[in-house]
Amino acid sequence: MSRIAYVNGRYVPFAQACVHIEDRGYQLGDGVYEVCEIRDGAFVDERRHLERLARSLAALRISEPMPFASLRHVLRETARRNRVTDGLLYLQITRGVARRDHGFPDKPVKPSLVVTVRALDRKKIEASAMAGISVISVPDDRWGRVDIKTIGLLPNVLARQAAKDAGAKDAWLVDEDGFVTEGASSNAWLVTKEGVLLTRPSSNRILTGITMTVIKEVAASLQIRVEERAFTVAEAKAAAEAFLSSATQTVMPVVAIDGSPVGSGKPGPVTMRLREAFHRRAEIGLRII
Ligand code: PDD
């Protein structure tokens, strides 16, 4: 089954999918994106992802490439044509194609829209979750508006690579005061020795994850107390449990930070309860495939 991508109005074979060299996303990182989980042939939390997409577009004054009802159709059609029942949907919108100039094009251009779908190996992710992952801490040197989901991800790329180079799976970013902001592509969480969930409150220093929002609801339903405050790396190392959250990994146990084991050094019970309960709380759409 060959992969199909949606690019600016057409469904094209993956190998032939391309955008113009003067696309502002390609040249300037002038665009936004979303990643949504596909599970058992349905989108997970599509509504919330599209709401965040609308916010990101508005923040950068990029117009919608098409009405959201049509966009939802394109997302479905791309997933359907790829026959992906477990995987992720990637959608990217840039300001469009224009002669290279830092300011917005004088005459508005049509935003570019690309949608791809990729299968994920759920067994592999489950195995990872059973073992837990290790992270390293690195300075957060991103710009001041990481609450917008832009495609400009170079610091995140370098952080992830630093983790790989250090033999870890991921990186947690640390602000100038020593507090963890979030992961390279995820939100960061602790469970204290008292069983309280800790995560950084929404601000322009983190991307408010859709998974994070749902986890707060899951925690409330399980009567687990959530405290929204920043925590340091030292606090993380001394915590009972740690985990990260994202659409692709949902709740992923973190068992070591900078080489120090967290808690027992194994995935913790609160983390695993949240992981297990997550999809009962998330909004699962109608089956597409
Ligand atoms: N990343 N913080 C950052 C910096 C992220 O890139 C992401 C998601 C999150 C979690 O958001 P959500 O729960 O809505 O996925 C937090 C996606 C998965 C990515 O870039 O691939």
PDB file of C-alpha atoms and ligand atoms in Angstrom:
ATOM      1  CA  MET A   1       0.000   0.000   0.000  1.00  0.00           C
ATOM      2  CA  SER A   2       1.772   3.192  -1.133  1.00  0.00           C
ATOM      3  CA  ARG A   3       1.660   6.328   0.972  1.00  0.00           C
ATOM      4  CA  ILE A   4      -0.306   9.343  -0.169  1.00  0.00           C
ATOM      5  CA  ALA A   5       0.181  12.946   0.942  1.00  0.00           C
ATOM      6  CA  TYR A   6      -2.163  15.877   0.587  1.00  0.00           C
ATOM      7  CA  VAL A   7      -0.372  18.932  -0.809  1.00  0.00           C
ATOM      8  CA  ASN A   8      -2.184  22.141  -1.679  1.00  0.00           C
ATOM      9  CA  GLY A   9      -5.341  20.676  -3.116  1.00  0.00           C
ATOM     10  CA  ARG A  10      -4.043  17.340  -4.433  1.00  0.00           C
ATOM     11  CA  TYR A  11      -3.544  13.824  -3.120  1.00  0.00           C
ATOM     12  CA  VAL A  12      -0.171  12.761  -4.450  1.00  0.00           C
ATOM     13  CA  PRO A  13       2.140   9.735  -4.109  1.00  0.00           C
ATOM     14  CA  PHE A  14       4.451  10.364  -1.177  1.00  0.00           C
ATOM     15  CA  ALA A  15       7.663  10.338  -3.233  1.00  0.00           C
ATOM     16  CA  GLN A  16       6.308  13.079  -5.475  1.00  0.00           C
ATOM     17  CA  ALA A  17       4.917  15.298  -2.720  1.00  0.00           C
ATOM     18  CA  CYS A  18       6.730  18.640  -2.736  1.00  0.00           C
ATOM     19  CA  VAL A  19       6.308  22.337  -2.044  1.00  0.00           C
ATOM     20  CA  HIS A  20       7.811  25.341  -3.822  1.00  0.00           C
ATOM     21  CA  ILE A  21      11.356  26.421  -2.880  1.00  0.00           C
ATOM     22  CA  GLU A  22      10.027  29.832  -1.913  1.00  0.00           C
ATOM     23  CA  ASP A  23       7.438  28.454   0.465  1.00  0.00           C
ATOM     24  CA  ARG A  24       7.826  30.592   3.581  1.00  0.00           C
ATOM     25  CA  GLY A  25       7.768  27.495   5.746  1.00  0.00           C
ATOM     26  CA  TYR A  26      10.793  26.116   3.931  1.00  0.00           C
ATOM     27  CA  GLN A  27      12.719  29.405   3.876  1.00  0.00           C
ATOM     28  CA  LEU A  28      11.679  31.124   7.102  1.00  0.00           C
ATOM     29  CA  GLY A  29       9.942  28.575   9.312  1.00  0.00           C
ATOM     30  CA  ASP A  30       6.861  30.762   8.884  1.00  0.00           C
ATOM     31  CA  GLY A  31       4.167  28.223   9.628  1.00  0.00           C
ATOM     32  CA  VAL A  32       2.336  26.107  12.179  1.00  0.00           C
ATOM     33  CA  TYR A  33       1.549  22.423  12.602  1.00  0.00           C
ATOM     34  CA  GLU A  34      -0.449  19.854  14.512  1.00  0.00           C
ATOM     35  CA  VAL A  35       0.077  16.203  15.322  1.00  0.00           C
ATOM     36  CA  CYS A  36      -2.944  14.082  16.168  1.00  0.00           C
ATOM     37  CA  GLU A  37      -3.021  10.445  17.186  1.00  0.00           C
ATOM     38  CA  ILE A  38      -4.934   7.922  15.080  1.00  0.00           C
ATOM     39  CA  ARG A  39      -6.103   4.992  17.144  1.00  0.00           C
ATOM     40  CA  ASP A  40      -8.218   2.064  16.023  1.00  0.00           C
ATOM     41  CA  GLY A  41      -8.991   3.957  12.824  1.00  0.00           C
ATOM     42  CA  ALA A  42     -10.225   7.150  14.497  1.00  0.00           C
ATOM     43  CA  PHE A  43      -8.712  10.541  15.357  1.00  0.00           C
ATOM     44  CA  VAL A  44      -8.068  11.203  19.030  1.00  0.00           C
ATOM     45  CA  ASP A  45      -9.048  14.661  20.313  1.00  0.00           C
ATOM     46  CA  GLU A  46      -9.363  16.106  16.797  1.00  0.00           C
ATOM     47  CA  ARG A  47     -11.598  18.942  18.019  1.00  0.00           C
ATOM     48  CA  ARG A  48      -9.035  20.191  20.509  1.00  0.00           C
ATOM     49  CA  HIS A  49      -6.181  19.893  18.014  1.00  0.00           C
ATOM     50  CA  LEU A  50      -8.134  21.958  15.491  1.00  0.00           C
ATOM     51  CA  GLU A  51      -8.964  24.550  18.140  1.00  0.00           C
ATOM     52  CA  ARG A  52      -5.266  24.872  18.963  1.00  0.00           C
ATOM     53  CA  LEU A  53      -4.479  25.082  15.241  1.00  0.00           C
ATOM     54  CA  ALA A  54      -6.917  27.988  14.902  1.00  0.00           C
ATOM     55  CA  ARG A  55      -5.197  29.734  17.831  1.00  0.00           C
ATOM     56  CA  SER A  56      -1.726  29.211  16.324  1.00  0.00           C
ATOM     57  CA  LEU A  57      -2.883  30.569  12.946  1.00  0.00           C
ATOM     58  CA  ALA A  58      -4.503  33.602  14.554  1.00  0.00           C
ATOM     59  CA  ALA A  59      -1.399  34.323  16.651  1.00  0.00           C
ATOM     60  CA  LEU A  60       0.733  34.485  13.485  1.00  0.00           C
ATOM     61  CA  ARG A  61      -1.974  36.129  11.342  1.00  0.00           C
ATOM     62  CA  ILE A  62      -1.923  33.274   8.831  1.00  0.00           C
ATOM     63  CA  SER A  63      -5.313  32.808   7.223  1.00  0.00           C
ATOM     64  CA  GLU A  64      -7.082  29.466   7.106  1.00  0.00           C
ATOM     65  CA  PRO A  65      -6.278  27.692   3.821  1.00  0.00           C
ATOM     66  CA  MET A  66      -9.862  26.417   3.716  1.00  0.00           C
ATOM     67  CA  PRO A  67     -12.872  26.339   6.048  1.00  0.00           C
ATOM     68  CA  PHE A  68     -12.308  23.965   8.938  1.00  0.00           C
ATOM     69  CA  ALA A  69     -15.190  21.728   7.809  1.00  0.00           C
ATOM     70  CA  SER A  70     -13.327  21.150   4.531  1.00  0.00           C
ATOM     71  CA  LEU A  71     -10.055  20.702   6.387  1.00  0.00           C
ATOM     72  CA  ARG A  72     -11.617  17.959   8.480  1.00  0.00           C
ATOM     73  CA  HIS A  73     -12.663  16.246   5.279  1.00  0.00           C
ATOM     74  CA  VAL A  74      -9.089  16.426   3.926  1.00  0.00           C
ATOM     75  CA  LEU A  75      -7.714  14.960   7.170  1.00  0.00           C
ATOM     76  CA  ARG A  76     -10.162  12.051   6.963  1.00  0.00           C
ATOM     77  CA  GLU A  77      -9.514  11.462   3.298  1.00  0.00           C
ATOM     78  CA  THR A  78      -5.733  11.434   3.795  1.00  0.00           C
ATOM     79  CA  ALA A  79      -6.031   8.931   6.649  1.00  0.00           C
ATOM     80  CA  ARG A  80      -8.456   6.815   4.631  1.00  0.00           C
ATOM     81  CA  ARG A  81      -6.282   6.731   1.506  1.00  0.00           C
ATOM     82  CA  ASN A  82      -3.299   5.621   3.590  1.00  0.00           C
ATOM     83  CA  ARG A  83      -5.272   2.923   5.410  1.00  0.00           C
ATOM     84  CA  VAL A  84      -3.559   3.855   8.685  1.00  0.00           C
ATOM     85  CA  THR A  85      -5.502   2.654  11.718  1.00  0.00           C
ATOM     86  CA  ASP A  86      -2.774   3.233  14.326  1.00  0.00           C
ATOM     87  CA  GLY A  87      -0.460   6.116  13.774  1.00  0.00           C
ATOM     88  CA  LEU A  88      -0.285   9.849  13.574  1.00  0.00           C
ATOM     89  CA  LEU A  89      -1.614  12.598  11.415  1.00  0.00           C
ATOM     90  CA  TYR A  90       0.693  15.523  10.636  1.00  0.00           C
ATOM     91  CA  LEU A  91      -0.705  18.753   9.300  1.00  0.00           C
ATOM     92  CA  GLN A  92       1.263  21.845   8.408  1.00  0.00           C
ATOM     93  CA  ILE A  93       0.112  25.258   7.267  1.00  0.00           C
ATOM     94  CA  THR A  94       2.570  27.921   6.154  1.00  0.00           C
ATOM     95  CA  ARG A  95       1.996  31.523   5.134  1.00  0.00           C
ATOM     96  CA  GLY A  96       2.444  30.437   1.525  1.00  0.00           C
ATOM     97  CA  VAL A  97       4.792  31.041  -1.400  1.00  0.00           C
ATOM     98  CA  ALA A  98       6.262  34.502  -1.940  1.00  0.00           C
ATOM     99  CA  ARG A  99       9.545  36.161  -2.926  1.00  0.00           C
ATOM    100  CA  ARG A 100      11.874  35.894   0.061  1.00  0.00           C
ATOM    101  CA  ASP A 101      11.348  38.875   2.337  1.00  0.00           C
ATOM    102  CA  HIS A 102      11.076  38.798   6.111  1.00  0.00           C
ATOM    103  CA  GLY A 103       7.902  40.903   6.287  1.00  0.00           C
ATOM    104  CA  PHE A 104       4.585  39.351   5.323  1.00  0.00           C
ATOM    105  CA  PRO A 105       3.863  39.409   1.553  1.00  0.00           C
ATOM    106  CA  ASP A 106       2.317  42.777   0.591  1.00  0.00           C
ATOM    107  CA  LYS A 107      -0.338  41.032  -1.425  1.00  0.00           C
ATOM    108  CA  PRO A 108      -1.635  38.136   0.680  1.00  0.00           C
ATOM    109  CA  VAL A 109      -0.814  34.728  -0.786  1.00  0.00           C
ATOM    110  CA  LYS A 110      -2.671  31.476  -0.302  1.00  0.00           C
ATOM    111  CA  PRO A 111      -1.401  29.559   2.722  1.00  0.00           C
ATOM    112  CA  SER A 112       0.156  26.177   1.933  1.00  0.00           C
ATOM    113  CA  LEU A 113      -1.394  23.064   3.428  1.00  0.00           C
ATOM    114  CA  VAL A 114       0.328  19.703   3.706  1.00  0.00           C
ATOM    115  CA  VAL A 115      -1.175  16.644   5.405  1.00  0.00           C
ATOM    116  CA  THR A 116       0.597  13.330   5.922  1.00  0.00           C
ATOM    117  CA  VAL A 117      -0.241  10.201   7.855  1.00  0.00           C
ATOM    118  CA  ARG A 118       2.187   7.676   9.272  1.00  0.00           C
ATOM    119  CA  ALA A 119       1.675   4.311  10.886  1.00  0.00           C
ATOM    120  CA  LEU A 120       3.091   3.858  14.380  1.00  0.00           C
ATOM    121  CA  ASP A 121       4.129   0.575  15.907  1.00  0.00           C
ATOM    122  CA  ARG A 122       1.868   0.491  18.953  1.00  0.00           C
ATOM    123  CA  LYS A 123       3.633  -2.628  20.310  1.00  0.00           C
ATOM    124  CA  LYS A 124       6.970  -0.812  20.233  1.00  0.00           C
ATOM    125  CA  ILE A 125       5.549   2.210  22.065  1.00  0.00           C
ATOM    126  CA  GLU A 126       3.928  -0.093  24.640  1.00  0.00           C
ATOM    127  CA  ALA A 127       7.264  -1.866  25.177  1.00  0.00           C
ATOM    128  CA  SER A 128       8.893   1.526  25.688  1.00  0.00           C
ATOM    129  CA  ALA A 129       6.227   2.471  28.225  1.00  0.00           C
ATOM    130  CA  MET A 130       6.671  -0.793  30.126  1.00  0.00           C
ATOM    131  CA  ALA A 131      10.412  -0.141  30.474  1.00  0.00           C
ATOM    132  CA  GLY A 132      10.207   3.656  30.817  1.00  0.00           C
ATOM    133  CA  ILE A 133      12.574   6.094  29.153  1.00  0.00           C
ATOM    134  CA  SER A 134      15.499   8.220  30.246  1.00  0.00           C
ATOM    135  CA  VAL A 135      15.842  11.953  29.683  1.00  0.00           C
ATOM    136  CA  ILE A 136      18.619  14.497  30.019  1.00  0.00           C
ATOM    137  CA  SER A 137      18.180  18.146  30.996  1.00  0.00           C
ATOM    138  CA  VAL A 138      19.341  20.864  28.622  1.00  0.00           C
ATOM    139  CA  PRO A 139      18.997  24.659  28.694  1.00  0.00           C
ATOM    140  CA  ASP A 140      15.780  25.958  27.141  1.00  0.00           C
ATOM    141  CA  ASP A 141      17.034  28.498  24.636  1.00  0.00           C
ATOM    142  CA  ARG A 142      13.872  28.780  22.545  1.00  0.00           C
ATOM    143  CA  TRP A 143      12.060  31.999  21.656  1.00  0.00           C
ATOM    144  CA  GLY A 144       9.455  33.609  23.924  1.00  0.00           C
ATOM    145  CA  ARG A 145       6.285  32.322  22.243  1.00  0.00           C
ATOM    146  CA  VAL A 146       6.548  28.549  22.363  1.00  0.00           C
ATOM    147  CA  ASP A 147       2.851  28.467  23.239  1.00  0.00           C
ATOM    148  CA  ILE A 148       2.323  28.782  19.464  1.00  0.00           C
ATOM    149  CA  LYS A 149       2.847  25.454  17.697  1.00  0.00           C
ATOM    150  CA  THR A 150       5.219  26.720  15.002  1.00  0.00           C
ATOM    151  CA  ILE A 151       7.323  24.616  12.671  1.00  0.00           C
ATOM    152  CA  GLY A 152      10.452  26.506  13.815  1.00  0.00           C
ATOM    153  CA  LEU A 153      11.812  23.686  15.980  1.00  0.00           C
ATOM    154  CA  LEU A 154      15.593  23.991  15.753  1.00  0.00           C
ATOM    155  CA  PRO A 155      16.238  24.193  19.542  1.00  0.00           C
ATOM    156  CA  ASN A 156      13.938  21.185  20.003  1.00  0.00           C
ATOM    157  CA  VAL A 157      15.823  19.319  17.278  1.00  0.00           C
ATOM    158  CA  LEU A 158      19.183  20.048  18.934  1.00  0.00           C
ATOM    159  CA  ALA A 159      17.833  19.063  22.364  1.00  0.00           C
ATOM    160  CA  ARG A 160      16.570  15.718  21.063  1.00  0.00           C
ATOM    161  CA  GLN A 161      19.877  15.082  19.320  1.00  0.00           C
ATOM    162  CA  ALA A 162      21.813  15.943  22.499  1.00  0.00           C
ATOM    163  CA  ALA A 163      19.683  13.330  24.275  1.00  0.00           C
ATOM    164  CA  LYS A 164      20.421  10.737  21.601  1.00  0.00           C
ATOM    165  CA  ASP A 165      24.135  11.547  21.719  1.00  0.00           C
ATOM    166  CA  ALA A 166      24.036  11.034  25.496  1.00  0.00           C
ATOM    167  CA  GLY A 167      22.318   7.658  25.107  1.00  0.00           C
ATOM    168  CA  ALA A 168      18.996   8.991  26.454  1.00  0.00           C
ATOM    169  CA  LYS A 169      15.644   8.996  24.737  1.00  0.00           C
ATOM    170  CA  ASP A 170      14.591  12.588  25.199  1.00  0.00           C
ATOM    171  CA  ALA A 171      15.454  15.969  26.664  1.00  0.00           C
ATOM    172  CA  TRP A 172      13.729  18.127  29.244  1.00  0.00           C
ATOM    173  CA  LEU A 173      14.281  21.831  28.746  1.00  0.00           C
ATOM    174  CA  VAL A 174      15.294  23.987  31.713  1.00  0.00           C
ATOM    175  CA  ASP A 175      14.699  27.730  31.987  1.00  0.00           C
ATOM    176  CA  GLU A 176      17.183  30.347  33.228  1.00  0.00           C
ATOM    177  CA  ASP A 177      15.964  29.910  36.837  1.00  0.00           C
ATOM    178  CA  GLY A 178      16.542  26.132  36.828  1.00  0.00           C
ATOM    179  CA  PHE A 179      12.889  25.125  36.327  1.00  0.00           C
ATOM    180  CA  VAL A 180      11.849  22.525  33.772  1.00  0.00           C
ATOM    181  CA  THR A 181       9.681  24.061  31.064  1.00  0.00           C
ATOM    182  CA  GLU A 182       8.752  20.961  29.035  1.00  0.00           C
ATOM    183  CA  GLY A 183      10.177  18.178  26.874  1.00  0.00           C
ATOM    184  CA  ALA A 184      11.629  18.618  23.384  1.00  0.00           C
ATOM    185  CA  SER A 185       8.261  17.545  21.969  1.00  0.00           C
ATOM    186  CA  SER A 186       6.177  16.827  25.063  1.00  0.00           C
ATOM    187  CA  ASN A 187       5.037  18.194  28.411  1.00  0.00           C
ATOM    188  CA  ALA A 188       6.842  17.233  31.618  1.00  0.00           C
ATOM    189  CA  TRP A 189       5.216  15.837  34.772  1.00  0.00           C
ATOM    190  CA  LEU A 190       6.141  14.602  38.251  1.00  0.00           C
ATOM    191  CA  VAL A 191       4.343  12.625  40.899  1.00  0.00           C
ATOM    192  CA  THR A 192       5.484  13.782  44.354  1.00  0.00           C
ATOM    193  CA  LYS A 193       6.074  11.426  47.277  1.00  0.00           C
ATOM    194  CA  GLU A 194       2.670  12.627  48.554  1.00  0.00           C
ATOM    195  CA  GLY A 195       1.046  11.410  45.325  1.00  0.00           C
ATOM    196  CA  VAL A 196       0.386  14.887  43.903  1.00  0.00           C
ATOM    197  CA  LEU A 197       0.743  15.428  40.158  1.00  0.00           C
ATOM    198  CA  LEU A 198       2.940  18.384  39.225  1.00  0.00           C
ATOM    199  CA  THR A 199       3.115  20.119  35.881  1.00  0.00           C
ATOM    200  CA  ARG A 200       3.999  23.604  34.741  1.00  0.00           C
ATOM    201  CA  PRO A 201       1.036  25.936  34.265  1.00  0.00           C
ATOM    202  CA  SER A 202       0.177  27.203  30.791  1.00  0.00           C
ATOM    203  CA  SER A 203       2.101  30.310  29.778  1.00  0.00           C
ATOM    204  CA  ASN A 204       4.160  31.488  26.818  1.00  0.00           C
ATOM    205  CA  ARG A 205       7.013  29.240  28.113  1.00  0.00           C
ATOM    206  CA  ILE A 206       5.315  25.946  27.194  1.00  0.00           C
ATOM    207  CA  LEU A 207       3.049  24.509  24.555  1.00  0.00           C
ATOM    208  CA  THR A 208      -0.174  23.580  26.288  1.00  0.00           C
ATOM    209  CA  GLY A 209      -0.488  19.972  25.200  1.00  0.00           C
ATOM    210  CA  ILE A 210      -3.827  18.512  24.257  1.00  0.00           C
ATOM    211  CA  THR A 211      -2.668  15.347  26.026  1.00  0.00           C
ATOM    212  CA  MET A 212      -1.813  17.455  29.074  1.00  0.00           C
ATOM    213  CA  THR A 213      -5.304  18.950  29.131  1.00  0.00           C
ATOM    214  CA  VAL A 214      -6.883  15.492  28.961  1.00  0.00           C
ATOM    215  CA  ILE A 215      -4.547  14.114  31.655  1.00  0.00           C
ATOM    216  CA  LYS A 216      -5.766  16.822  34.036  1.00  0.00           C
ATOM    217  CA  GLU A 217      -9.305  15.580  33.436  1.00  0.00           C
ATOM    218  CA  VAL A 218      -8.230  11.957  33.888  1.00  0.00           C
ATOM    219  CA  ALA A 219      -6.511  12.869  37.162  1.00  0.00           C
ATOM    220  CA  ALA A 220      -9.654  14.613  38.416  1.00  0.00           C
ATOM    221  CA  SER A 221     -11.745  11.546  37.573  1.00  0.00           C
ATOM    222  CA  LEU A 222      -9.258   9.321  39.453  1.00  0.00           C
ATOM    223  CA  GLN A 223      -9.193  11.743  42.380  1.00  0.00           C
ATOM    224  CA  ILE A 224      -5.502  12.452  41.942  1.00  0.00           C
ATOM    225  CA  ARG A 225      -4.598  15.982  42.999  1.00  0.00           C
ATOM    226  CA  VAL A 226      -2.906  18.166  40.356  1.00  0.00           C
ATOM    227  CA  GLU A 227      -0.754  21.118  41.283  1.00  0.00           C
ATOM    228  CA  GLU A 228       0.222  23.416  38.450  1.00  0.00           C
ATOM    229  CA  ARG A 229       3.630  24.817  39.272  1.00  0.00           C
ATOM    230  CA  ALA A 230       7.132  24.762  37.863  1.00  0.00           C
ATOM    231  CA  PHE A 231       9.619  22.247  39.309  1.00  0.00           C
ATOM    232  CA  THR A 232      13.415  22.044  39.237  1.00  0.00           C
ATOM    233  CA  VAL A 233      15.587  19.219  37.926  1.00  0.00           C
ATOM    234  CA  ALA A 234      16.619  18.428  41.527  1.00  0.00           C
ATOM    235  CA  GLU A 235      12.933  18.084  42.454  1.00  0.00           C
ATOM    236  CA  ALA A 236      12.384  15.836  39.459  1.00  0.00           C
ATOM    237  CA  LYS A 237      15.266  13.563  40.490  1.00  0.00           C
ATOM    238  CA  ALA A 238      13.815  13.308  44.005  1.00  0.00           C
ATOM    239  CA  ALA A 239      10.220  12.714  42.849  1.00  0.00           C
ATOM    240  CA  ALA A 240       8.352   9.438  43.282  1.00  0.00           C
ATOM    241  CA  GLU A 241       7.548   9.242  39.562  1.00  0.00           C
ATOM    242  CA  ALA A 242       8.015  11.242  36.384  1.00  0.00           C
ATOM    243  CA  PHE A 243       6.510  11.085  32.937  1.00  0.00           C
ATOM    244  CA  LEU A 244       6.032  13.045  29.760  1.00  0.00           C
ATOM    245  CA  SER A 245       2.939  13.525  27.645  1.00  0.00           C
ATOM    246  CA  SER A 246       2.293  14.034  23.944  1.00  0.00           C
ATOM    247  CA  ALA A 247      -0.159  12.968  21.274  1.00  0.00           C
ATOM    248  CA  THR A 248       2.236  10.332  19.966  1.00  0.00           C
ATOM    249  CA  GLN A 249       3.308   8.865  23.313  1.00  0.00           C
ATOM    250  CA  THR A 250       0.305   9.741  25.508  1.00  0.00           C
ATOM    251  CA  VAL A 251       1.664   9.096  29.044  1.00  0.00           C
ATOM    252  CA  MET A 252       5.291   7.927  28.842  1.00  0.00           C
ATOM    253  CA  PRO A 253       7.092   7.014  32.093  1.00  0.00           C
ATOM    254  CA  VAL A 254      10.453   8.707  32.664  1.00  0.00           C
ATOM    255  CA  VAL A 255      12.643   6.487  34.831  1.00  0.00           C
ATOM    256  CA  ALA A 256      15.940   8.401  34.806  1.00  0.00           C
ATOM    257  CA  ILE A 257      16.960  12.044  34.602  1.00  0.00           C
ATOM    258  CA  ASP A 258      20.579  12.909  33.796  1.00  0.00           C
ATOM    259  CA  GLY A 259      21.481   9.340  34.714  1.00  0.00           C
ATOM    260  CA  SER A 260      19.803   9.444  38.172  1.00  0.00           C
ATOM    261  CA  PRO A 261      16.932   6.999  38.653  1.00  0.00           C
ATOM    262  CA  VAL A 262      13.545   8.526  39.447  1.00  0.00           C
ATOM    263  CA  GLY A 263      11.778   6.774  42.340  1.00  0.00           C
ATOM    264  CA  SER A 264      12.232   3.021  41.971  1.00  0.00           C
ATOM    265  CA  GLY A 265      13.813   3.477  38.533  1.00  0.00           C
ATOM    266  CA  LYS A 266      10.764   1.746  37.036  1.00  0.00           C
ATOM    267  CA  PRO A 267       7.488   3.128  35.651  1.00  0.00           C
ATOM    268  CA  GLY A 268       5.418   4.256  38.640  1.00  0.00           C
ATOM    269  CA  PRO A 269       1.882   3.136  39.545  1.00  0.00           C
ATOM    270  CA  VAL A 270       0.257   6.593  39.246  1.00  0.00           C
ATOM    271  CA  THR A 271       1.846   7.093  35.822  1.00  0.00           C
ATOM    272  CA  MET A 272       0.624   3.713  34.626  1.00  0.00           C
ATOM    273  CA  ARG A 273      -2.891   4.342  35.934  1.00  0.00           C
ATOM    274  CA  LEU A 274      -3.013   7.596  33.982  1.00  0.00           C
ATOM    275  CA  ARG A 275      -1.661   5.879  30.883  1.00  0.00           C
ATOM    276  CA  GLU A 276      -4.210   3.133  31.140  1.00  0.00           C
ATOM    277  CA  ALA A 277      -7.114   5.541  31.710  1.00  0.00           C
ATOM    278  CA  PHE A 278      -6.122   8.097  29.069  1.00  0.00           C
ATOM    279  CA  HIS A 279      -8.057   6.782  26.093  1.00  0.00           C
ATOM    280  CA  ARG A 280     -11.205   6.352  28.121  1.00  0.00           C
ATOM    281  CA  ARG A 281     -11.233  10.106  28.680  1.00  0.00           C
ATOM    282  CA  ALA A 282      -9.919  11.388  25.318  1.00  0.00           C
ATOM    283  CA  GLU A 283     -12.426  12.278  22.602  1.00  0.00           C
ATOM    284  CA  ILE A 284     -12.282   9.440  20.114  1.00  0.00           C
ATOM    285  CA  GLY A 285     -13.858  10.358  16.794  1.00  0.00           C
ATOM    286  CA  LEU A 286     -15.889   8.186  14.471  1.00  0.00           C
ATOM    287  CA  ARG A 287     -14.002   5.386  12.770  1.00  0.00           C
ATOM    288  CA  ILE A 288     -12.579   6.553   9.448  1.00  0.00           C
ATOM    289  CA  ILE A 289     -10.943   3.345   8.286  1.00  0.00           C
TER     290      ILE A 289
HETATM  291  N1  PDD B   1       4.666  17.612  19.926  1.00  0.00           N
HETATM  292  N2  PDD B   1       5.362  20.532  23.996  1.00  0.00           N
HETATM  293  C1  PDD B   1       5.990  20.508  22.815  1.00  0.00           C
HETATM  294  C2  PDD B   1       7.197  21.375  22.618  1.00  0.00           C
HETATM  295  C3  PDD B   1       5.518  19.680  21.777  1.00  0.00           C
HETATM  296  O1  PDD B   1       6.130  19.678  20.596  1.00  0.00           O
HETATM  297  C4  PDD B   1       4.390  18.846  22.017  1.00  0.00           C
HETATM  298  C5  PDD B   1       3.825  17.934  20.962  1.00  0.00           C
HETATM  299  C6  PDD B   1       3.788  18.894  23.288  1.00  0.00           C
HETATM  300  C7  PDD B   1       2.584  18.040  23.636  1.00  0.00           C
HETATM  301  O2  PDD B   1       1.443  18.461  22.948  1.00  0.00           O
HETATM  302  P1  PDD B   1       0.271  17.409  22.598  1.00  0.00           P
HETATM  303  O3  PDD B   1      -0.072  16.723  23.854  1.00  0.00           O
HETATM  304  O4  PDD B   1      -0.818  18.260  22.098  1.00  0.00           O
HETATM  305  O5  PDD B   1       0.835  16.473  21.553  1.00  0.00           O
HETATM  306  C8  PDD B   1       4.285  19.761  24.239  1.00  0.00           C
HETATM  307  C9  PDD B   1       4.242  16.814  18.800  1.00  0.00           C
HETATM  308  C10 PDD B   1       3.717  15.475  19.180  1.00  0.00           C
HETATM  309  C11 PDD B   1       5.368  16.764  17.789  1.00  0.00           C
HETATM  310  O6  PDD B   1       6.013  17.784  17.616  1.00  0.00           O
HETATM  311  O7  PDD B   1       5.580  15.724  17.153  1.00  0.00           O
END
